[in-house]
XYZ file of C-alpha atoms in Angstrom:
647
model
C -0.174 7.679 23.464
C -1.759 4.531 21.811
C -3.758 3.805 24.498
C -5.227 7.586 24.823
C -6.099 7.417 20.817
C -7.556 4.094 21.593
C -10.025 5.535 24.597
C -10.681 8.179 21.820
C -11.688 6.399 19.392
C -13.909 4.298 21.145
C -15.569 7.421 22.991
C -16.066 8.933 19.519
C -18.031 5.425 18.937
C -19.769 5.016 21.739
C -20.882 9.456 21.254
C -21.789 8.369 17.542
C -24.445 5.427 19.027
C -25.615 7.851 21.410
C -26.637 10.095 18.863
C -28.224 7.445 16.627
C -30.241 6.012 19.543
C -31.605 9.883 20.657
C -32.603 10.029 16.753
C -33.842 6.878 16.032
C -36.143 7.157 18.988
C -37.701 10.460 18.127
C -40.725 8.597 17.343
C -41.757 8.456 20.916
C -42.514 12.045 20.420
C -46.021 13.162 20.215
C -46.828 13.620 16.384
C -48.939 16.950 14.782
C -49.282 15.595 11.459
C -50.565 12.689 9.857
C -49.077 9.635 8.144
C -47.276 10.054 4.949
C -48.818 9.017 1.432
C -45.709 8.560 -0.191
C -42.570 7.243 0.034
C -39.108 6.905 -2.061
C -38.737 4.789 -4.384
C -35.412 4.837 -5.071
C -34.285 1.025 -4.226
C -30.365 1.742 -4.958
C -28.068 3.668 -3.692
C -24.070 3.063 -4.609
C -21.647 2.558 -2.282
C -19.246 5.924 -1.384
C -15.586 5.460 -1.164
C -13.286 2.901 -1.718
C -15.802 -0.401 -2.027
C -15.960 -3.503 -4.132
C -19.759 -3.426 -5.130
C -22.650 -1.215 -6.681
C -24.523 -0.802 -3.584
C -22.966 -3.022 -0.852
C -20.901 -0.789 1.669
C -16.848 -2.824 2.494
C -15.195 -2.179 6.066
C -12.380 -0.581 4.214
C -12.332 3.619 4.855
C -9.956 6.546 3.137
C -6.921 6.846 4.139
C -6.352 10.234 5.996
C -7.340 13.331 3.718
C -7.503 11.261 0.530
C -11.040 12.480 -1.522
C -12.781 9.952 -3.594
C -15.512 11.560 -6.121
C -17.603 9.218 -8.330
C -20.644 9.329 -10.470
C -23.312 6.227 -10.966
C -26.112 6.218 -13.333
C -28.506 3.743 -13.256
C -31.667 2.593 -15.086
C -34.633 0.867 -13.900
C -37.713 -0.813 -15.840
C -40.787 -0.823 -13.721
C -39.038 0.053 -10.274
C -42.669 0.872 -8.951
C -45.799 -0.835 -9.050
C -48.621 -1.331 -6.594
C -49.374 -4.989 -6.040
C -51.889 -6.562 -3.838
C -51.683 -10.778 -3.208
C -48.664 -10.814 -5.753
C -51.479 -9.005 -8.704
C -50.534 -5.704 -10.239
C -53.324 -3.131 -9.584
C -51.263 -0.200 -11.014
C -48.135 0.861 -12.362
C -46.782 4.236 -10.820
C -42.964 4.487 -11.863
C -42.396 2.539 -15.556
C -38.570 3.442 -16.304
C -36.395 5.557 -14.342
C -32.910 6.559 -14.796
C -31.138 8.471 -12.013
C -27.797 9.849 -11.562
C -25.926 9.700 -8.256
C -22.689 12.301 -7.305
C -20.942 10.722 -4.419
C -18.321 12.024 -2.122
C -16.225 11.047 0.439
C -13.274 12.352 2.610
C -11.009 9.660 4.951
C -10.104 12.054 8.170
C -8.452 9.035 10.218
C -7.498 5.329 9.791
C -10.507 4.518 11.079
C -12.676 7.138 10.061
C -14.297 8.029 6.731
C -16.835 10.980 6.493
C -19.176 10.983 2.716
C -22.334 12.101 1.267
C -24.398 11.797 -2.008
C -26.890 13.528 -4.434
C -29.338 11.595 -6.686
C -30.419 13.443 -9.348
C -33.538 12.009 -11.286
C -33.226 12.395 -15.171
C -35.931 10.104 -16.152
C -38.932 9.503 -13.838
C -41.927 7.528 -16.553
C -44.377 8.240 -13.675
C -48.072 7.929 -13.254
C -49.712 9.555 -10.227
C -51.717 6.700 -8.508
C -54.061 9.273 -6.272
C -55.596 9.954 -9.414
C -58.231 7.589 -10.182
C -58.335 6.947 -12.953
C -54.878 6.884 -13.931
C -53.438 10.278 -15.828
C -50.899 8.192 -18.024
C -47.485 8.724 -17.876
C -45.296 11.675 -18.100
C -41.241 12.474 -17.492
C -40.621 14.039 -13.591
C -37.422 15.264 -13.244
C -35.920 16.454 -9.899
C -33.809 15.869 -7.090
C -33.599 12.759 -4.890
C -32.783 13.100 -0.956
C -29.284 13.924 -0.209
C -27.793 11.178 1.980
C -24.498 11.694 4.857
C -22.647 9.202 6.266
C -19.884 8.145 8.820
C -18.503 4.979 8.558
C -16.810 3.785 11.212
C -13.922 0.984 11.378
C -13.834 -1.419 14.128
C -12.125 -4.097 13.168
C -8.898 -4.297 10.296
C -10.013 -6.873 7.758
C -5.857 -7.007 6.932
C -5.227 -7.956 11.072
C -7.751 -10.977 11.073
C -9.292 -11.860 7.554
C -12.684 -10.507 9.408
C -13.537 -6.230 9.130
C -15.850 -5.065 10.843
C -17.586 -1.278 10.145
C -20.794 0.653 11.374
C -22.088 3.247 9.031
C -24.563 5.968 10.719
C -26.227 8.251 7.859
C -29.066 10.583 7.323
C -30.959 11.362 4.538
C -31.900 15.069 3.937
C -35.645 14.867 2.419
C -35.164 17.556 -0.413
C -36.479 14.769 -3.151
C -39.940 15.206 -4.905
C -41.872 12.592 -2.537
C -44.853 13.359 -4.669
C -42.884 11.339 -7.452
C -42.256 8.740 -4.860
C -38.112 9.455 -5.288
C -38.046 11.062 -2.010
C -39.211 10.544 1.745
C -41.337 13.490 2.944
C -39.413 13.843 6.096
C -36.051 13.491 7.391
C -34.712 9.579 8.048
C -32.122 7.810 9.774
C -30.482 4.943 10.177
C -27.542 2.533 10.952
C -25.228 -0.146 9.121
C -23.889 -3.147 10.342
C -21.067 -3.765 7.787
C -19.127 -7.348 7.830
C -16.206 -8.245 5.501
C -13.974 -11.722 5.158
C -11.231 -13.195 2.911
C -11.261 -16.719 2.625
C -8.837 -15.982 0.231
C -6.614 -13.271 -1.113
C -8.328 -12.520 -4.048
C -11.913 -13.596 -2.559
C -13.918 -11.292 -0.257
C -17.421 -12.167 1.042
C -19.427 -9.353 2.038
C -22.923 -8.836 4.483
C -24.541 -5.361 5.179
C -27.609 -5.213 7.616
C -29.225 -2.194 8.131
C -32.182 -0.466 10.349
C -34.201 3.072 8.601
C -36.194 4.837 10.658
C -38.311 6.912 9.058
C -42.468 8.463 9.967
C -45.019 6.060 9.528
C -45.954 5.265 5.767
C -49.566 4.420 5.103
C -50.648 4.103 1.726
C -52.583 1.491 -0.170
C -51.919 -1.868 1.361
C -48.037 -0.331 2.829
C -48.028 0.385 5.865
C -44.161 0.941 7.526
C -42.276 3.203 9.877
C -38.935 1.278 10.281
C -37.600 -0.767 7.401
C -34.477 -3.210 7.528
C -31.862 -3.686 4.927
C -30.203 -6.712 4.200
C -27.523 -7.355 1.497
C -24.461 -10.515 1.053
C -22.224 -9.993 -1.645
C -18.684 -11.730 -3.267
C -15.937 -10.355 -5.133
C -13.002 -12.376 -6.697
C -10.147 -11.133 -8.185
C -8.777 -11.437 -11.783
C -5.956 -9.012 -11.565
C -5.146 -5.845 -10.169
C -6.716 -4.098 -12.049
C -10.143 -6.123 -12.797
C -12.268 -8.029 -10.440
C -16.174 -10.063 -11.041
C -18.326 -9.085 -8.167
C -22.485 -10.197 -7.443
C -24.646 -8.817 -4.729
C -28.062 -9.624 -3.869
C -30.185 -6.695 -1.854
C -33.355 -6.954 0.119
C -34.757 -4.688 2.815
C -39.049 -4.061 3.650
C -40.790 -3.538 6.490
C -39.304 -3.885 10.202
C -42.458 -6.255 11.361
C -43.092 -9.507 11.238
C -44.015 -10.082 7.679
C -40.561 -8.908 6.621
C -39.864 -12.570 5.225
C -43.294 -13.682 4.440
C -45.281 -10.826 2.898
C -43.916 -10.570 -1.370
C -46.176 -7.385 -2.080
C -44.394 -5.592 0.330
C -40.317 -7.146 0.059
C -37.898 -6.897 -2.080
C -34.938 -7.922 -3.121
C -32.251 -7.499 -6.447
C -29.474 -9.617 -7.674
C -26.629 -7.521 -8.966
C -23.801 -9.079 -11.359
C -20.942 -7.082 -12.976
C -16.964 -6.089 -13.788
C -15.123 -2.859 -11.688
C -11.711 -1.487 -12.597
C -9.562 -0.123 -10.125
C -5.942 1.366 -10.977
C -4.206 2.261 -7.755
C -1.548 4.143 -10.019
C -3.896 7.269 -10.740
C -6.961 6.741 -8.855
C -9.565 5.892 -11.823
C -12.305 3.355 -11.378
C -15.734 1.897 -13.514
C -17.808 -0.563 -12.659
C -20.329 -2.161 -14.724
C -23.714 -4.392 -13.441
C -26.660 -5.994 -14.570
C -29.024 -7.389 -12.450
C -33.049 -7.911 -11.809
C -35.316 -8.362 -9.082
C -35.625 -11.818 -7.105
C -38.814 -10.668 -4.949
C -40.085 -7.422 -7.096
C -42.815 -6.435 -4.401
C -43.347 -2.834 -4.853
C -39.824 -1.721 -5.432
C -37.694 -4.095 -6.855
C -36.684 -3.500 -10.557
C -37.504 -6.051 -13.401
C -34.348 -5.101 -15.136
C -31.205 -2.878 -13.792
C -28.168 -1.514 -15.187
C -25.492 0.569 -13.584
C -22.764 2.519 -14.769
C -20.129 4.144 -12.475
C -17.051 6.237 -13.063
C -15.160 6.783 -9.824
C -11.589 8.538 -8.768
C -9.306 8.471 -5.541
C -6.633 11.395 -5.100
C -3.625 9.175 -5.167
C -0.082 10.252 -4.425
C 3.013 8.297 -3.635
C 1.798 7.708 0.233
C -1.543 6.573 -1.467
C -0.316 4.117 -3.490
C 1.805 2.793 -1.370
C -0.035 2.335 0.944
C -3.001 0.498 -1.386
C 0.344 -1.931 -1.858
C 0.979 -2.422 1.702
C -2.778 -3.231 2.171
C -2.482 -5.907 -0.583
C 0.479 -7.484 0.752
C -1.224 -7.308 4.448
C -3.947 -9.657 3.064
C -1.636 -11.714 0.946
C 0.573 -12.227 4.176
C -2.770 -12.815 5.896
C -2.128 -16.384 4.150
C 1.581 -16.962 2.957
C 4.148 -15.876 5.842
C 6.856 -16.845 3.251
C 8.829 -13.256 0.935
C 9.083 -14.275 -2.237
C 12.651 -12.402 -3.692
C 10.929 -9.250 -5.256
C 8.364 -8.794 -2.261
C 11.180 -8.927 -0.218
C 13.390 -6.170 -1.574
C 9.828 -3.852 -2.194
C 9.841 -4.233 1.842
C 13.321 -2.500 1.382
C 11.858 0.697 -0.328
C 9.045 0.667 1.803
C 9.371 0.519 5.332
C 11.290 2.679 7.416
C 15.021 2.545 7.709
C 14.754 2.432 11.496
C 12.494 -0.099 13.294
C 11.443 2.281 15.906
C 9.569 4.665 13.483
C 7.700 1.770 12.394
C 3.965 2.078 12.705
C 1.310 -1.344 11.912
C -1.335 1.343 11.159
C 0.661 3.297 8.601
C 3.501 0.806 7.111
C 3.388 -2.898 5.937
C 2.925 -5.654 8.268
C 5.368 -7.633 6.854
C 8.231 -4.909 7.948
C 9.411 -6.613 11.356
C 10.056 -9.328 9.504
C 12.434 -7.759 6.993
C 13.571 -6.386 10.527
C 14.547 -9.266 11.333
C 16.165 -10.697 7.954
C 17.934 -7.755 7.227
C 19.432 -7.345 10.838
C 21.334 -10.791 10.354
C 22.128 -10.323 6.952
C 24.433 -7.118 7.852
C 26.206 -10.012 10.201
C 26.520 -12.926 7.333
C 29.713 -11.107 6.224
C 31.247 -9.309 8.942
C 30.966 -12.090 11.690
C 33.884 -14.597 11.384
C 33.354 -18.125 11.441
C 32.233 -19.818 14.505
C 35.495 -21.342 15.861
C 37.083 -18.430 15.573
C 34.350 -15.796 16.972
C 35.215 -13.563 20.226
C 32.363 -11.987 21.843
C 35.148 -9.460 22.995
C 36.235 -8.524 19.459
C 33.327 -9.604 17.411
C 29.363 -8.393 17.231
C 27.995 -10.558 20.357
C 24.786 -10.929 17.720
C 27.301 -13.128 15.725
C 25.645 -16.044 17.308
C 22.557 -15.357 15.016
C 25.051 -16.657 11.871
C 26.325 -19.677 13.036
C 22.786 -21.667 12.747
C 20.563 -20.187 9.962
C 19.226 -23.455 8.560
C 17.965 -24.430 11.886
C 16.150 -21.124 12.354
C 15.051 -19.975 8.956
C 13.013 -21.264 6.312
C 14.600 -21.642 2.867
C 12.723 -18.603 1.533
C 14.261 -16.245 4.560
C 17.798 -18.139 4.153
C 17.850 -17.060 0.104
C 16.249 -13.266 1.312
C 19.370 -13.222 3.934
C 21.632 -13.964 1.451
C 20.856 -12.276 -1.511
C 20.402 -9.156 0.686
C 24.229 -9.249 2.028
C 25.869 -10.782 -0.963
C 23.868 -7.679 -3.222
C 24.798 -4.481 -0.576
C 28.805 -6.510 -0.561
C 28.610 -5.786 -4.088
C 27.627 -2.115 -3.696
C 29.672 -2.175 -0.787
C 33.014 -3.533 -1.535
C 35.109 -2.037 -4.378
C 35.055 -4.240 -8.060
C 38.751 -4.971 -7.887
C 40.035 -6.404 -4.445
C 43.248 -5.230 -4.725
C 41.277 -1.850 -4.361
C 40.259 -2.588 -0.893
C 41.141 -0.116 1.565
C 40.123 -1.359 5.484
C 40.510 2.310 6.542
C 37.400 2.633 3.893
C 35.325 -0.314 2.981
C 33.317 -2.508 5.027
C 35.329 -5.072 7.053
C 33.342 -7.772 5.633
C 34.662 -6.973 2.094
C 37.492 -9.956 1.817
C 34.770 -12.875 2.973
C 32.498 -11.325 0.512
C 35.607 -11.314 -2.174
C 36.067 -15.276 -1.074
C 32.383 -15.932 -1.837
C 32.700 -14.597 -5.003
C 35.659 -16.505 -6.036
C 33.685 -19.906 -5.074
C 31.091 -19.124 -7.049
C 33.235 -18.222 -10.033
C 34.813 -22.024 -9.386
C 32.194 -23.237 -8.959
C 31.432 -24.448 -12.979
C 34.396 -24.602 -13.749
C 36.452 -27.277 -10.760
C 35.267 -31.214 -10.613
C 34.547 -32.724 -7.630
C 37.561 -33.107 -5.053
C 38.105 -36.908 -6.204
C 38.352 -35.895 -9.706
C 40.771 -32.808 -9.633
C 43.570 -33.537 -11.721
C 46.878 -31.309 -11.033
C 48.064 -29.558 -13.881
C 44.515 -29.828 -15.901
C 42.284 -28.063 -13.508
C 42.396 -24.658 -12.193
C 45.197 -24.548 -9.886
C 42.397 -22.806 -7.513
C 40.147 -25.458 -7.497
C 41.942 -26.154 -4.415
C 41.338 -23.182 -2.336
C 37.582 -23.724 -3.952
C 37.544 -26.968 -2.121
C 38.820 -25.690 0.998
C 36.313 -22.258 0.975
C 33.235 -25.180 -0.080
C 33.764 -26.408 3.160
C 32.811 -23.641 5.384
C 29.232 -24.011 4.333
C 26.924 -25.492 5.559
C 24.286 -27.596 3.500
C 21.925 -25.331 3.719
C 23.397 -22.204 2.709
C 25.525 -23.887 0.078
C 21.927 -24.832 -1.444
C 21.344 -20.722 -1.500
C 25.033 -19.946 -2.803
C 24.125 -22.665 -5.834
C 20.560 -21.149 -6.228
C 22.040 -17.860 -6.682
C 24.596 -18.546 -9.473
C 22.015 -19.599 -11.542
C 19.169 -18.110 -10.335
C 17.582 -14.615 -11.931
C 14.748 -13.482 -9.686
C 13.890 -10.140 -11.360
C 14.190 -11.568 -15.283
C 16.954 -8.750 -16.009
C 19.470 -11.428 -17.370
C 21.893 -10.967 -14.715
C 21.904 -13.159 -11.790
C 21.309 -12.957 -8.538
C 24.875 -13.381 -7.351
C 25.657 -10.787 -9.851
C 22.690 -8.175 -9.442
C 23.465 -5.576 -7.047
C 19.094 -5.165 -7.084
C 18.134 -9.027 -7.273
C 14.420 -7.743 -6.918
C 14.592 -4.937 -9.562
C 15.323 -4.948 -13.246
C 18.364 -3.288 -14.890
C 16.847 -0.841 -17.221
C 19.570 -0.755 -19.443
C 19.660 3.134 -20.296
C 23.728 3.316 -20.767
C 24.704 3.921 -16.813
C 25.899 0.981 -14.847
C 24.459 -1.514 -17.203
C 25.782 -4.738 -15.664
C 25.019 -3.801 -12.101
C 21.772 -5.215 -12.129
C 20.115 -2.092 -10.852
C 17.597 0.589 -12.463
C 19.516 3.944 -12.475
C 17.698 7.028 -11.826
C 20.441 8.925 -14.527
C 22.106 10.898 -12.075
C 24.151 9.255 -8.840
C 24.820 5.852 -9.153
C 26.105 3.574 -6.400
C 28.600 1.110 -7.671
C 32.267 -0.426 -6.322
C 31.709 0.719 -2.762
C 30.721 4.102 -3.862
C 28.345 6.658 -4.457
C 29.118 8.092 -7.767
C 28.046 11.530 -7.906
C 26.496 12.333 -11.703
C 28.413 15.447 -11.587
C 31.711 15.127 -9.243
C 32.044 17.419 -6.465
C 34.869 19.698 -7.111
C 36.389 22.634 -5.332
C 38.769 25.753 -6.455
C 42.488 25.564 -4.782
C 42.670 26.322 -1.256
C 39.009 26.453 -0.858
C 36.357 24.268 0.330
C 33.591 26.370 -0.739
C 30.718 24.748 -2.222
C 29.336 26.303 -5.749
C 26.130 25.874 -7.378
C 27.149 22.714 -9.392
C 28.467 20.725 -6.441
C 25.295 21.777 -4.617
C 23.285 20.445 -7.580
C 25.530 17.102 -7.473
C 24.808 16.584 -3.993
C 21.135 17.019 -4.035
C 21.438 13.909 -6.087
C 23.588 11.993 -3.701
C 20.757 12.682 -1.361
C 18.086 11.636 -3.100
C 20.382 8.440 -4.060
C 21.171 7.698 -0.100
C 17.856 8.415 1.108
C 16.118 5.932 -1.103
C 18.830 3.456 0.006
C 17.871 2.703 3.439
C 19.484 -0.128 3.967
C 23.088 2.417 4.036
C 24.083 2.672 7.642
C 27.295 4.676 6.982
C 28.963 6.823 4.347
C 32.592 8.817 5.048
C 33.093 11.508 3.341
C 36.582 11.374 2.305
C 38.299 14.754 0.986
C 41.344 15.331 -1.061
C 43.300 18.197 -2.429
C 46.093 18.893 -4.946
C 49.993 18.302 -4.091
C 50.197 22.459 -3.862
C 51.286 22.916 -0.062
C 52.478 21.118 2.910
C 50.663 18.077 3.608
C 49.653 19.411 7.138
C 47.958 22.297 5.000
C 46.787 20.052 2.538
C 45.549 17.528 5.204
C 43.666 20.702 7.047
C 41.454 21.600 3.830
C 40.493 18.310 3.291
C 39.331 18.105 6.258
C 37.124 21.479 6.230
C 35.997 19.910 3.053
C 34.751 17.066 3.535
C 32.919 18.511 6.998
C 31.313 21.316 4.256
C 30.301 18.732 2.414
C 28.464 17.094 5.603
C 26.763 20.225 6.567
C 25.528 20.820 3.277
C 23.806 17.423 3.213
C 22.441 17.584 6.559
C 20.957 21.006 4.636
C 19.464 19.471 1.996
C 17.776 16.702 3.842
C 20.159 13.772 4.244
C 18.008 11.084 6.353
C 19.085 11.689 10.350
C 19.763 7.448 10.352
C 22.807 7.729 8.139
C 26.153 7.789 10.020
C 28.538 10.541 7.814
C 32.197 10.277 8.926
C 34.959 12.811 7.893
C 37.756 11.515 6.620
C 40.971 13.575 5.339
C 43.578 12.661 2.939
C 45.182 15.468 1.970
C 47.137 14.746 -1.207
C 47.809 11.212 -0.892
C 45.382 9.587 -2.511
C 45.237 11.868 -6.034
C 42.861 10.863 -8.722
C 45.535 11.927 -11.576
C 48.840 13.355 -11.984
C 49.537 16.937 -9.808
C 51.249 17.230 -13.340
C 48.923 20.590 -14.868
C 46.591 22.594 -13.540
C 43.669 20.340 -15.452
C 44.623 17.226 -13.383
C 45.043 19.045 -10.001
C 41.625 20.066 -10.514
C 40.757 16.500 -10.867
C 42.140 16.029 -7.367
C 40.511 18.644 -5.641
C 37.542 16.235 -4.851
C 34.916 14.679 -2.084
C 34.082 11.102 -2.470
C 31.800 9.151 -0.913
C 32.034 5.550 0.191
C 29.928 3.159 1.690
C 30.400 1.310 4.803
């Protein structure tokens, strides 16, 4: 399938070049009329779409079906005057302030369709046909509407280079007798060029070929006019970033570098704001002409207000590009990257895409796949690749394969899903239940709780110091160097700034939000389900009428919440679905119901959109396990339950 959409897109290319070389040659056709007297005079254009400068055009496109709007104004003192040997002989357009409405439309990855209409509020213009001179007067009107395609080629975020072409067209429906319009149609092509030399530096080159009818008028004298522009934008923040751009295009002959009356060329300097979170931008630049030939501006200002439809797959996705370019230069996950690469890429590896998801995701892959081992595999000596996980292996070495930033991601990951995992009290374990790995977790802990409080082996004195201290000294052993460096780190490290630390956080990469529900766990609740113990607490408990495993509109409600809660918990391979009832009845009966009820309670979640990844096993206990006293009716109502439980 990749390689078809591959052929296509490079067909669509190769169609799009074909049609720009059939219109940029129509000037081999026999011509009826003769040479224009005027041409537009309207130097700058702004950038459509997502794009760092004023006028320069990125390699980056729209994602699919996101819109991007914007509106620039700018003003320009004497864009137009007719020179001759670098002297003035006239002044034709003294101040001008124009208004451009951009938009633009992403249809693929690659693929951005957009389009834009200058609207001339202020034209200061003097008609230089008339001889002599009529003084100036305000011409309002329309500027030619331009379209565009631009064309991806190659992912800046895959190899710190982008590459683009942009085909456009410009419709001539501008006044070209106020020189802010072409009198015919034109065309023309971008060559667009992007690098990072660093994250928060991009370097930027756009060369471009018009082609337009043959311009003859005073000492200009063009058909085909090239475009040339280098630009740099560095990063503050997110949100603000300094960018400069310096513009130049003339005739397509060979006085395009030597002849000043006819070249020109602006310097652009200025601030943008972008907030990924709700799609508003402004930019703000300053600038003047190097080489003012004809054309170029003494002064310039420009003022643009831009937005971006953004929805949750927008902005994630502007995250995942950031992080592509950051990885672009440091392979290490810091903590908090790491565990955002939990929420964000897919739970299963085979629905990830490079095009769609972050880069960085078969990496977590990886990390996370021997993290679910750390716990569950025994220790090497005694591991039987008849009994055990024959990926056990992976465990035995992890200094020797891993970097100390993937052994602390490893880690943290297992010791925080234990937690979640494994119930609070390990006299609560249950191995028909909870995770196998939960009493190597529970000796983990116990080290770490040791591990201020016992001296070193020499200095243990019986009778003084914990009379676990030895056990502490015996569990110390098992680890190697390495990872014993991680198990200290994480005692006293606190990666997210919540106040609890890692070993302790459940969500070492989130902050606690401290709203009243599961305070210490070290994760931000979303008020309703909660996972916590080995459990998912439903917000409102699942509860059924005697003898019944019907499911009413509150336990419906509850478990919309328990999906929400598992969904967004990827990293949750399995969940059993344990039901109970009251003592009334036999316990065959009793063990029956449970069973239909917990199986209900499956269906229903499979209903309401329970991620196909998660494993959901039935599990029936009848009355044995009650919640309260079968002593009133209120208790055995208590007892009439569904729980859920993490594997």
């Amino acid at each position: 399938m990749m390689k078809i959409f591959s052929c296509f897109q490079k067909s669509f290319f190769y169609f799009i070049l074909f049609l720009f070389f059939i219109v940029t040659h129509i000037s081999f056709l026999p011509k009826v009329y003769a040479a224009n007297t005027t041409f537009n005079a309207l130097f700058f254009t702004p950038a459509v779409g997502k794009n760092d400068y004023a006028m320069l055009d990125g390699t980056r496109v729209l994602y699919p079906w996101q819109l991007y709007v914007s509106e620039s104004t700018t003003y320009a003192y004497h864009p137009l005057d007719l020179r001759q040997s670098g002297v003035k002989l006239q002044g034709v357009i003294d101040q001008l302030i124009v208004t451009h409405a951009a938009f633009a439309l992403g249809l693929t990855n690659w693929l951005q369709l957009g389009a834009q209409v200058p609207y001339v509020v202020y034209n200061r213009f003097q008609d230089p046909n008339t001889i002599p001179g009529t003084g100036f007067t305000n011409k309002m009107s329309l500027g030619d509407v331009e379209v565009e395609a631009k064309i991806r080629l190659l992912d800046l975020t895959r190899h710190k280079v982008g590459i683009a072409f942009l085909p456009y067209a410009t419709l001539p429906v501008g006044k070209s007798t106020y020189f802010v319009g072409d009198a015919t149609y034109a065309f023309g092509g971008k060559l667009l060029f992007d690098w990072v030399p660093h994250p928060k530096w991009l370097i930027t080159l756009n060369a471009a070929l018009q082609y337009n009818d043959r311009v003859t008028f005073y000492n200009i004298n063009y058909r085909e006019r090239l475009f040339l522009g280098l630009g740099s934008r560095f990063k503050i923040s997110p949100l603000f970033s300094l960018f400069a751009e310096v513009n130049a295009f003339g005739p397509m002959n060979s006085n395009f570098f030597n002849n000043g009356d006819l070249n020109q060329s602006e310097a652009l300097a200025g601030v943008a704001i972008d907030s990924s979170r709700i799609g508003l931008g402004a930019k703000l630049a300053g600038g003047t002409c190097i080489s003012c030939g004809v054309g170029g501006a003494r002064v310039r200002g420009v003022a643009q207000l831009s937005y971006r439809y953004m929805n949750n797959n927008y902005r994630s996705r502007d995250k995942q590009y950031d992080n592509a370019i950051l990885a672009l230069f440091d392979k290490t996950v810091s903590t908090t990257a790491f565990y955002e690469l939990q929420e964000s890429c897919p739970a299963d590896a085979e629905e990830y895409s490079p095009d769609t998801h972050d880069r960085r995701c078969p990496k977590y892959y990886e990390l996370r796949d021997v993290a679910a081992l750390y716990f569950s595999c025994p220790d090497a000596e005694k591991f039987d690749p008849k009994i055990h996980d024959p990926a056990c292996p992976k465990v035995f070495s992890l200094a020797d394969k891993y970097s100390e930033f993937d052994l602390y991601n490893m880690v943290t990951l297992s010791v925080s899903q234990m937690k979640l995992r494994c119930p609070n009290n390990p006299e609560d374990f249950d191995s028909a239940l909870h995770d196998p790995g939960c009493p190597k977790y529970y000796e983990l802990a116990s080290v770490v709780e040791l591990m201020d409080t016992c001296p070193a082996p020499e200095a243990f004195a019986q009778g003084i110091d914990s009379p676990r201290c030895p056990k502490y000294y015996e569990l110390r052993q098992t680890y190697a160097s390495a990872e014993w460096s991680v198990v200290e780190a994480m005692a006293g490290r606190d990666s997210d700034g919540d106040g609890i630390l890692d070993f302790d956080d459940a969500c070492p990469g989130q902050m606690e939000d401290k709203n009243g529900i599961a305070d210490y766990d070290g994760c931000p609740d979303n008020k309703r389900s909660v996972i916590a113990g080995g459990q998912v607490l439903a917000a409102r408990p699942v509860y059924f009428d005697f003898n019944s495993w019907d499911l009413g509109r509150d336990a419906v409600a509850a478990l919309d919440d328990v999906v929400a809660v598992l969904n967004q918990n990827t990293w949750i391979r399995t969940v059993k679905i344990s039901g109970h009832t009251d003592s009334i009845g036999s316990s065959a009966v009793n063990k029956l119901v449970s069973e239909r009820r917990s199986g209900a309670v499956i269906k229903m979640l499979q209903a309401r959109g329970i991620r196909k990844s998660l494993k959901l096993d039935p599990v029936a206990f009848g009355a044995s396990k009650p919640a309260a006293p079968n002593n009133s009716a209120y208790n055995r109502a208590k007892n009439r339950r569904v729980l859920f439980t993490i594997r």
